Amino acid sequence: MIDWIGYIAAIITTGSFIPQTVKTIKTRDTSGISFYMYFFFLIGIALWFVYGIMLDAWPIILANGLTMISSSIILFYKIRNMKRGEE
Amino acid sequence: MIDWIGYIAAIITTGSFIPQTVKTIKTRDTSGISFYMYFFFLIGIALWFVYGIMLDAWPIILANGLTMISSSIILFYKIRNMKRGEE
């Protein structure tokens, strides 16, 4: 039962980045998004990923691996807009 | 050693929401932010919080308790802007 709450929590928090990624790709609007949030978030998520590998814990590896992909995409658009001087 | 990676990961991912929260409060610009991300993220984080309580795991309780506060603030501004018809 406790494990299931953890699995459902992992699926929901990982999945929640999908609408943000789709919105960012579609609108390319990153003005309200914080560069520092995604910069540090990506470092933190990468550490969770390493932590999962060390513990051989697949839910942690998968959830953080997927979130690394989605938050990298969001950060990519943020940096691109910053470089273009649009923000 | 493995535990330390987990603690550092928890501190960085939790802390990463601080610059986003500060930015949102200051600029009130939520146009690039996805409502659905923060809506589902908050549900997922609340489940992680319950999971932490059930396991009596303080790092999980603290990290997710703090992230519940920061993401609630971001979601509050997002909903307020949506209600005002600005987005």
Tab-separated table of C-alpha atoms in Angstrom:
chain	number	residue	atom	x	y	z
A	1	MET	CA	0.000	0.000	0.000
A	2	ILE	CA	2.745	2.460	0.977
A	3	ASP	CA	4.758	1.439	-2.094
A	4	TRP	CA	1.771	2.089	-4.322
A	5	ILE	CA	1.404	5.634	-3.015
A	6	GLY	CA	5.079	6.144	-3.922
A	7	TYR	CA	4.592	4.747	-7.436
A	8	ILE	CA	1.483	6.859	-8.068
A	9	ALA	CA	3.275	9.941	-6.694
A	10	ALA	CA	6.248	9.259	-9.008
A	11	ILE	CA	4.005	8.853	-12.063
A	12	ILE	CA	2.026	12.045	-11.329
A	13	THR	CA	5.048	14.282	-10.574
A	14	THR	CA	6.949	12.946	-13.611
A	15	GLY	CA	3.877	13.258	-15.847
A	16	SER	CA	3.144	16.793	-14.662
A	17	PHE	CA	6.124	18.049	-16.691
A	18	ILE	CA	4.537	16.844	-19.940
A	19	PRO	CA	1.959	19.700	-20.238
A	20	GLN	CA	4.678	22.260	-19.411
A	21	THR	CA	7.011	20.798	-22.053
A	22	VAL	CA	4.250	20.705	-24.690
A	23	LYS	CA	3.225	24.298	-23.851
A	24	THR	CA	6.829	25.544	-24.064
A	25	ILE	CA	7.472	23.792	-27.396
A	26	LYS	CA	4.183	25.089	-28.856
A	27	THR	CA	4.241	28.691	-27.628
A	28	ARG	CA	8.037	29.124	-27.115
A	29	ASP	CA	6.961	31.522	-24.369
A	30	THR	CA	9.419	31.233	-21.489
A	31	SER	CA	9.145	34.778	-20.127
A	32	GLY	CA	7.530	33.668	-16.855
A	33	ILE	CA	9.855	30.694	-16.433
A	34	SER	CA	12.870	30.969	-14.148
A	35	PHE	CA	16.231	30.009	-15.674
A	36	TYR	CA	17.668	29.330	-12.212
A	37	MET	CA	14.817	26.994	-11.314
A	38	TYR	CA	15.434	24.711	-14.309
A	39	PHE	CA	19.221	25.030	-14.066
A	40	PHE	CA	19.304	23.833	-10.448
A	41	PHE	CA	16.374	21.462	-10.908
A	42	LEU	CA	18.261	19.659	-13.678
A	43	ILE	CA	21.340	19.259	-11.465
A	44	GLY	CA	19.159	17.946	-8.626
A	45	ILE	CA	17.283	15.536	-10.878
A	46	ALA	CA	20.600	14.245	-12.294
A	47	LEU	CA	21.713	13.526	-8.716
A	48	TRP	CA	18.434	11.677	-8.025
A	49	PHE	CA	19.133	9.668	-11.176
A	50	VAL	CA	22.633	8.704	-9.909
A	51	TYR	CA	21.113	7.930	-6.488
A	52	GLY	CA	18.593	5.608	-8.171
A	53	ILE	CA	21.341	3.813	-10.109
A	54	MET	CA	23.374	3.328	-6.910
A	55	LEU	CA	20.350	1.878	-5.124
A	56	ASP	CA	19.287	-0.067	-8.215
A	57	ALA	CA	15.853	1.500	-7.717
A	58	TRP	CA	14.091	1.506	-11.069
A	59	PRO	CA	11.186	3.812	-10.148
A	60	ILE	CA	13.730	6.508	-9.161
A	61	ILE	CA	15.858	5.895	-12.284
A	62	LEU	CA	12.882	6.007	-14.662
A	63	ALA	CA	11.054	8.952	-13.063
A	64	ASN	CA	14.181	11.113	-12.950
A	65	GLY	CA	15.456	10.002	-16.350
A	66	LEU	CA	12.179	11.118	-17.946
A	67	THR	CA	12.102	14.372	-15.972
A	68	MET	CA	15.679	15.079	-17.106
A	69	ILE	CA	14.470	14.933	-20.703
A	70	SER	CA	11.430	17.187	-20.206
A	71	SER	CA	13.212	19.782	-18.083
A	72	SER	CA	16.168	19.853	-20.515
A	73	ILE	CA	13.751	20.771	-23.320
A	74	ILE	CA	12.222	23.595	-21.227
A	75	LEU	CA	15.698	24.875	-20.251
A	76	PHE	CA	16.829	24.728	-23.891
A	77	TYR	CA	14.003	27.057	-24.984
A	78	LYS	CA	14.620	29.341	-22.007
A	79	ILE	CA	18.331	29.710	-22.857
A	80	ARG	CA	17.564	30.208	-26.558
A	81	ASN	CA	15.156	33.046	-25.740
A	82	MET	CA	17.687	34.601	-23.357
A	83	LYS	CA	20.450	34.438	-25.982
A	84	ARG	CA	18.191	36.096	-28.524
A	85	GLY	CA	17.825	38.922	-26.060
A	86	GLU	CA	14.065	38.456	-25.974
A	87	GLU	CA	14.074	38.213	-22.193
B	1	MET	CA	27.763	8.154	0.708
B	2	ILE	CA	24.654	7.069	-1.194
B	3	ASP	CA	22.453	8.712	1.457
B	4	TRP	CA	24.360	11.963	1.063
B	5	ILE	CA	23.711	12.047	-2.657
B	6	GLY	CA	20.008	11.661	-1.839
B	7	TYR	CA	20.084	14.488	0.711
B	8	ILE	CA	21.950	16.834	-1.626
B	9	ALA	CA	19.549	15.943	-4.465
B	10	ALA	CA	16.567	16.666	-2.187
B	11	ILE	CA	17.987	20.047	-1.105
B	12	ILE	CA	18.778	21.124	-4.690
B	13	THR	CA	15.439	20.053	-6.237
B	14	THR	CA	13.485	21.620	-3.351
B	15	GLY	CA	15.581	24.796	-3.437
B	16	SER	CA	15.243	25.136	-7.220
B	17	PHE	CA	11.615	26.213	-6.749
B	18	ILE	CA	12.682	29.274	-4.739
B	19	PRO	CA	13.903	31.366	-7.735
B	20	GLN	CA	10.738	30.442	-9.672
B	21	THR	CA	8.514	31.458	-6.748
B	22	VAL	CA	10.395	34.754	-6.253
B	23	LYS	CA	10.217	35.503	-9.987
B	24	THR	CA	6.483	34.770	-10.138
B	25	ILE	CA	5.717	36.937	-7.071
B	26	LYS	CA	7.857	39.807	-8.398
B	27	THR	CA	6.808	39.827	-12.057
B	28	ARG	CA	3.369	38.135	-11.732
B	29	ASP	CA	4.125	36.863	-15.232
B	30	THR	CA	2.717	33.348	-15.567
B	31	SER	CA	2.028	33.357	-19.316
B	32	GLY	CA	4.664	30.706	-20.066
B	33	ILE	CA	3.743	28.582	-17.062
B	34	SER	CA	1.491	25.566	-17.513
B	35	PHE	CA	-1.561	25.387	-15.215
B	36	TYR	CA	-1.775	21.620	-15.703
B	37	MET	CA	1.851	21.130	-14.705
B	38	TYR	CA	1.409	22.819	-11.323
B	39	PHE	CA	-2.059	21.333	-10.791
B	40	PHE	CA	-0.826	17.756	-11.209
B	41	PHE	CA	2.568	18.479	-9.653
B	42	LEU	CA	0.846	19.665	-6.467
B	43	ILE	CA	-1.245	16.478	-6.279
B	44	GLY	CA	1.887	14.363	-6.835
B	45	ILE	CA	3.902	16.288	-4.243
B	46	ALA	CA	1.055	15.914	-1.719
B	47	LEU	CA	1.184	12.145	-2.309
B	48	TRP	CA	4.977	12.139	-1.756
B	49	PHE	CA	4.301	14.024	1.479
B	50	VAL	CA	1.826	11.335	2.646
B	51	TYR	CA	4.305	8.651	1.536
B	52	GLY	CA	7.000	10.309	3.651
B	53	ILE	CA	4.710	10.431	6.697
B	54	MET	CA	3.844	6.753	6.287
B	55	LEU	CA	7.539	5.824	6.088
B	56	ASP	CA	8.427	8.323	8.819
B	57	ALA	CA	11.075	9.626	6.402
B	58	TRP	CA	11.839	13.224	7.367
B	59	PRO	CA	13.835	14.192	4.246
B	60	ILE	CA	10.803	13.243	2.099
B	61	ILE	CA	8.359	15.012	4.448
B	62	LEU	CA	10.413	18.218	4.610
B	63	ALA	CA	11.375	18.406	0.931
B	64	ASN	CA	7.812	17.841	-0.257
B	65	GLY	CA	6.235	20.006	2.438
B	66	LEU	CA	8.376	22.955	1.319
B	67	THR	CA	7.747	22.267	-2.378
B	68	MET	CA	3.993	22.174	-1.668
B	69	ILE	CA	4.254	25.742	-0.344
B	70	SER	CA	6.302	27.108	-3.269
B	71	SER	CA	4.275	25.407	-5.992
B	72	SER	CA	0.997	26.498	-4.331
B	73	ILE	CA	2.146	30.118	-4.567
B	74	ILE	CA	3.017	29.714	-8.277
B	75	LEU	CA	-0.328	27.991	-8.962
B	76	PHE	CA	-2.185	30.741	-7.055
B	77	TYR	CA	-0.748	33.445	-9.350
B	78	LYS	CA	-1.407	31.321	-12.433
B	79	ILE	CA	-5.089	30.842	-11.507
B	80	ARG	CA	-5.466	34.536	-10.604
B	81	ASN	CA	-4.130	35.573	-14.022
B	82	MET	CA	-6.380	33.035	-15.756
B	83	LYS	CA	-9.456	34.311	-13.855
B	84	ARG	CA	-8.655	37.880	-14.831
B	85	GLY	CA	-8.707	36.706	-18.409
B	86	GLU	CA	-5.157	37.865	-18.950
B	87	GLU	CA	-4.128	34.478	-20.311
